[in-house]
PDB file of C-alpha atoms in Angstrom:
ATOM      1  CA  MET A1155     -43.591  23.404  29.070  1.00 43.00           C
ATOM      2  CA  LYS A1156     -41.906  26.721  28.515  1.00 47.00           C
ATOM      3  CA  GLN A1157     -42.802  27.537  24.814  1.00 49.00           C
ATOM      4  CA  ASP A1158     -40.502  29.196  21.965  1.00 56.00           C
ATOM      5  CA  VAL A1159     -41.088  32.690  20.630  1.00 60.00           C
ATOM      6  CA  THR A1160     -41.308  33.291  17.541  1.00 69.00           C
ATOM      7  CA  SER A1161     -41.528  36.196  15.089  1.00 73.00           C
ATOM      8  CA  MET A1162     -41.244  37.153  11.369  1.00 75.00           C
ATOM      9  CA  PRO A1163     -38.148  38.450  11.672  1.00 77.00           C
ATOM     10  CA  ILE A1164     -36.137  34.859  12.976  1.00 78.00           C
ATOM     11  CA  ILE A1165     -38.493  32.916  10.891  1.00 77.00           C
ATOM     12  CA  GLN A1166     -37.189  34.763   7.607  1.00 75.00           C
ATOM     13  CA  GLU A1167     -33.518  35.070   9.117  1.00 78.00           C
ATOM     14  CA  LYS A1168     -33.463  31.361   9.545  1.00 77.00           C
ATOM     15  CA  LEU A1169     -34.763  30.390   5.917  1.00 75.00           C
ATOM     16  CA  GLU A1170     -32.521  32.595   4.762  1.00 73.00           C
ATOM     17  CA  GLU A1171     -29.523  31.490   6.406  1.00 75.00           C
ATOM     18  CA  GLN A1172     -30.966  27.174   5.842  1.00 72.00           C
ATOM     19  CA  THR A1173     -31.188  27.794   1.867  1.00 69.00           C
ATOM     20  CA  PRO A1174     -28.614  26.915  -0.360  1.00 67.00           C
ATOM     21  CA  SER A1175     -27.046  30.134  -1.850  1.00 62.00           C
ATOM     22  CA  SER A1176     -26.632  29.743  -5.447  1.00 58.00           C
ATOM     23  CA  SER A1177     -24.081  31.170  -8.057  1.00 57.00           C
ATOM     24  CA  SER A1178     -26.152  33.670  -9.963  1.00 55.00           C
ATOM     25  CA  GLU A1179     -27.749  36.310  -7.497  1.00 55.00           C
ATOM     26  CA  GLU A1180     -31.192  35.770  -9.482  1.00 57.00           C
ATOM     27  CA  LEU A1181     -32.061  32.784  -7.920  1.00 63.00           C
ATOM     28  CA  GLU A1182     -31.017  33.504  -4.403  1.00 69.00           C
ATOM     29  CA  PHE A1183     -34.002  33.306  -2.018  1.00 70.00           C
ATOM     30  CA  LYS A1184     -35.576  36.803  -0.050  1.00 74.00           C
ATOM     31  CA  ALA A1185     -38.145  35.676   2.563  1.00 75.00           C
ATOM     32  CA  THR A1186     -40.292  39.025   2.412  1.00 80.00           C
ATOM     33  CA  SER A1187     -43.190  39.129   4.089  1.00 81.00           C
ATOM     34  CA  GLY A1188     -45.684  38.811   1.395  1.00 84.00           C
ATOM     35  CA  TRP A1189     -43.766  36.167   0.769  1.00 80.00           C
ATOM     36  CA  PHE A1190     -44.083  34.654   4.936  1.00 79.00           C
ATOM     37  CA  THR A1191     -47.803  36.027   4.337  1.00 82.00           C
ATOM     38  CA  LYS A1192     -48.753  33.533   1.913  1.00 84.00           C
ATOM     39  CA  PHE A1193     -46.787  30.831   3.958  1.00 79.00           C
ATOM     40  CA  LYS A1194     -48.377  31.606   6.450  1.00 79.00           C
ATOM     41  CA  ARG A1195     -51.633  31.409   4.776  1.00 81.00           C
ATOM     42  CA  ARG A1196     -50.849  27.961   2.924  1.00 83.00           C
ATOM     43  CA  SER A1197     -49.366  26.533   6.181  1.00 79.00           C
ATOM     44  CA  GLY A1198     -52.526  27.026   8.705  1.00 77.00           C
ATOM     45  CA  ILE A1199     -49.859  29.264  11.278  1.00 75.00           C
ATOM     46  CA  LYS A1200     -51.790  31.774  13.541  1.00 73.00           C
ATOM     47  CA  HIS A1201     -50.616  35.262  14.963  1.00 70.00           C
ATOM     48  CA  VAL A1202     -51.292  34.757  18.614  1.00 67.00           C
ATOM     49  CA  LEU A1203     -50.658  37.111  21.760  1.00 63.00           C
ATOM     50  CA  MET A1204     -49.019  35.330  24.510  1.00 60.00           C
ATOM     51  CA  HIS A1205     -50.556  37.026  27.863  1.00 60.00           C
ATOM     52  CA  GLY A1206     -52.820  35.711  30.838  1.00 59.00           C
ATOM     53  CA  GLU A1207     -52.132  34.074  34.246  1.00 58.00           C
ATOM     54  CA  SER A1208     -51.235  30.524  32.361  1.00 56.00           C
ATOM     55  CA  ALA A1209     -47.953  31.986  31.916  1.00 59.00           C
ATOM     56  CA  SER A1210     -46.762  32.870  35.259  1.00 68.00           C
ATOM     57  CA  ALA A1211     -48.651  30.527  37.346  1.00 71.00           C
ATOM     58  CA  ASP A1212     -46.365  28.484  39.966  1.00 79.00           C
ATOM     59  CA  LYS A1213     -47.225  25.316  39.059  1.00 83.00           C
ATOM     60  CA  GLU A1214     -45.525  23.517  42.018  1.00 88.00           C
ATOM     61  CA  ALA A1215     -46.810  25.939  44.740  1.00 90.00           C
ATOM     62  CA  ALA A1216     -50.482  25.597  43.509  1.00 88.00           C
ATOM     63  CA  GLU A1217     -49.677  21.220  43.177  1.00 91.00           C
ATOM     64  CA  LYS A1218     -49.002  21.672  47.361  1.00 94.00           C
ATOM     65  CA  TYR A1219     -51.946  23.460  47.842  1.00 93.00           C
ATOM     66  CA  CYS A1220     -54.270  21.495  45.594  1.00 92.00           C
ATOM     67  CA  LEU A1221     -52.681  18.770  48.000  1.00 95.00           C
ATOM     68  CA  LYS A1222     -53.439  20.840  51.596  1.00 95.00           C
ATOM     69  CA  PHE A1223     -56.695  22.147  50.396  1.00 92.00           C
ATOM     70  CA  GLN A1224     -58.438  18.587  49.812  1.00 92.00           C
ATOM     71  CA  GLU A1225     -56.350  17.289  53.849  1.00 94.00           C
ATOM     72  CA  PHE A1226     -57.971  19.791  54.958  1.00 93.00           C
ATOM     73  CA  ILE A1227     -61.435  18.656  53.326  1.00 92.00           C
ATOM     74  CA  GLU A1228     -61.027  15.695  54.717  1.00 93.00           C
ATOM     75  CA  THR A1229     -60.667  16.762  57.588  1.00 94.00           C
ATOM     76  CA  GLU A1230     -63.104  18.878  58.120  1.00 93.00           C
ATOM     77  CA  GLY A1231     -65.382  16.259  56.771  1.00 93.00           C
ATOM     78  CA  TYR A1232     -67.204  18.505  54.419  1.00 91.00           C
ATOM     79  CA  ARG A1233     -68.902  16.396  51.686  1.00 89.00           C
ATOM     80  CA  PRO A1234     -68.452  17.735  47.851  1.00 85.00           C
ATOM     81  CA  GLN A1235     -72.010  18.836  47.775  1.00 88.00           C
ATOM     82  CA  GLN A1236     -70.348  21.494  49.865  1.00 89.00           C
ATOM     83  CA  ILE A1237     -67.853  22.491  48.073  1.00 89.00           C
ATOM     84  CA  PHE A1238     -68.200  25.421  45.452  1.00 91.00           C
ATOM     85  CA  ASN A1239     -66.158  27.177  42.497  1.00 91.00           C
ATOM     86  CA  CYS A1240     -66.169  30.825  42.729  1.00 91.00           C
ATOM     87  CA  ASP A1241     -64.922  33.784  40.388  1.00 90.00           C
ATOM     88  CA  GLU A1242     -65.536  37.579  40.392  1.00 88.00           C
ATOM     89  CA  THR A1243     -65.897  39.527  37.324  1.00 86.00           C
ATOM     90  CA  GLY A1244     -66.740  43.367  36.054  1.00 83.00           C
ATOM     91  CA  LEU A1245     -69.535  44.075  34.364  1.00 78.00           C
ATOM     92  CA  PHE A1246     -69.850  47.323  32.778  1.00 74.00           C
ATOM     93  CA  TRP A1247     -73.726  48.171  32.531  1.00 68.00           C
ATOM     94  CA  LYS A1248     -73.675  51.645  31.025  1.00 69.00           C
ATOM     95  CA  ARG A1249     -70.778  50.774  28.506  1.00 65.00           C
ATOM     96  CA  MET A1250     -72.069  51.128  24.902  1.00 63.00           C
ATOM     97  CA  PRO A1251     -70.454  49.383  22.124  1.00 62.00           C
ATOM     98  CA  ASN A1252     -66.912  50.944  20.780  1.00 61.00           C
ATOM     99  CA  ARG A1253     -67.647  49.593  17.131  1.00 62.00           C
ATOM    100  CA  THR A1254     -70.470  50.290  14.833  1.00 60.00           C
ATOM    101  CA  TYR A1255     -70.758  50.840  10.787  1.00 61.00           C
ATOM    102  CA  PHE A1256     -72.395  53.578   8.777  1.00 59.00           C
ATOM    103  CA  THR A1257     -72.690  54.014   5.576  1.00 59.00           C
ATOM    104  CA  LYS A1258     -69.591  55.753   3.353  1.00 61.00           C
ATOM    105  CA  ASP A1259     -71.693  58.950   3.074  1.00 65.00           C
ATOM    106  CA  GLU A1260     -71.234  59.787   6.869  1.00 61.00           C
ATOM    107  CA  LYS A1261     -67.877  61.123   8.136  1.00 61.00           C
ATOM    108  CA  SER A1262     -67.972  60.771  10.685  1.00 60.00           C
ATOM    109  CA  VAL A1263     -69.937  59.472  14.603  1.00 56.00           C
ATOM    110  CA  PRO A1264     -70.036  61.500  17.167  1.00 61.00           C
ATOM    111  CA  GLY A1265     -68.641  59.621  19.760  1.00 61.00           C
ATOM    112  CA  GLU A1266     -69.097  59.599  23.946  1.00 60.00           C
ATOM    113  CA  LYS A1267     -67.247  59.777  26.899  1.00 62.00           C
ATOM    114  CA  PRO A1268     -67.661  55.907  27.712  1.00 59.00           C
ATOM    115  CA  MET A1269     -69.543  55.195  31.158  1.00 61.00           C
ATOM    116  CA  LYS A1270     -67.328  54.116  33.608  1.00 66.00           C
ATOM    117  CA  ASP A1271     -70.531  52.322  36.362  1.00 72.00           C
ATOM    118  CA  GLN A1272     -69.504  48.734  37.438  1.00 75.00           C
ATOM    119  CA  LEU A1273     -70.998  46.436  39.005  1.00 79.00           C
ATOM    120  CA  MET A1274     -69.069  43.286  40.541  1.00 85.00           C
ATOM    121  CA  LEU A1275     -70.740  40.028  40.166  1.00 88.00           C
ATOM    122  CA  LEU A1276     -70.195  36.873  41.834  1.00 89.00           C
ATOM    123  CA  LEU A1277     -70.512  34.148  40.412  1.00 91.00           C
ATOM    124  CA  GLY A1278     -70.630  30.065  42.031  1.00 93.00           C
ATOM    125  CA  ALA A1279     -71.504  26.465  41.043  1.00 94.00           C
ATOM    126  CA  ASN A1280     -70.624  22.985  41.900  1.00 91.00           C
ATOM    127  CA  GLY A1281     -71.109  19.844  39.887  1.00 84.00           C
ATOM    128  CA  ASP A1282     -75.220  20.001  40.744  1.00 88.00           C
ATOM    129  CA  MET A1283     -76.295  23.260  41.622  1.00 91.00           C
ATOM    130  CA  LYS A1284     -75.731  27.041  41.108  1.00 93.00           C
ATOM    131  CA  LEU A1285     -75.110  29.698  43.352  1.00 92.00           C
ATOM    132  CA  LYS A1286     -77.275  33.136  42.899  1.00 93.00           C
ATOM    133  CA  PRO A1287     -75.345  35.332  41.671  1.00 90.00           C
ATOM    134  CA  LEU A1288     -74.107  37.289  44.445  1.00 88.00           C
ATOM    135  CA  LEU A1289     -74.128  41.686  43.250  1.00 84.00           C
ATOM    136  CA  VAL A1290     -72.248  44.528  44.385  1.00 81.00           C
ATOM    137  CA  TYR A1291     -72.838  48.155  43.839  1.00 75.00           C
ATOM    138  CA  HIS A1292     -72.414  51.297  45.422  1.00 72.00           C
ATOM    139  CA  SER A1293     -76.129  51.497  45.268  1.00 64.00           C
ATOM    140  CA  GLU A1294     -78.430  49.147  47.112  1.00 66.00           C
ATOM    141  CA  ASN A1295     -80.889  49.461  44.430  1.00 68.00           C
ATOM    142  CA  PRO A1296     -79.605  51.253  40.778  1.00 66.00           C
ATOM    143  CA  ARG A1297     -81.993  53.086  38.884  1.00 70.00           C
ATOM    144  CA  ALA A1298     -81.527  51.230  35.636  1.00 67.00           C
ATOM    145  CA  LEU A1299     -81.822  47.433  37.117  1.00 69.00           C
ATOM    146  CA  LYS A1300     -85.547  49.048  39.480  1.00 74.00           C
ATOM    147  CA  LYS A1301     -88.056  47.496  36.287  1.00 74.00           C
ATOM    148  CA  ILE A1302     -86.452  44.092  37.001  1.00 71.00           C
ATOM    149  CA  PRO A1303     -87.551  41.626  39.627  1.00 64.00           C
TER     150      PRO A1303
END
């Protein structure tokens, strides 16, 4: 299902087109940005970013793959306990937060260059159990994790 993209100028233009014009210019409706902000608050409309992989996913190919995968499981004789869902994620373990609070007496906060050391974690589970996370890093024993068992 494709969703239509709607923006503030499109909504304002449509409202001004649909509002009946009156003979007096004083009573003519103008959908200003202030009016639109209040309208959003009253009606519960939210501004969202459209991103992610779901928008560009090939659903037909995914359905074919599911059928093919189900057939593979049945022909090879795998049980549901042998099938795991895994995903990898990056973890910037040395990175400091980029937001903070400070008092009005302070003019600025000293900045530092962000660290780019990244760990890769492989996490997996099925309905009954979780796999022990797999850690991939350029060092076998990173210094920051030495005291952790």
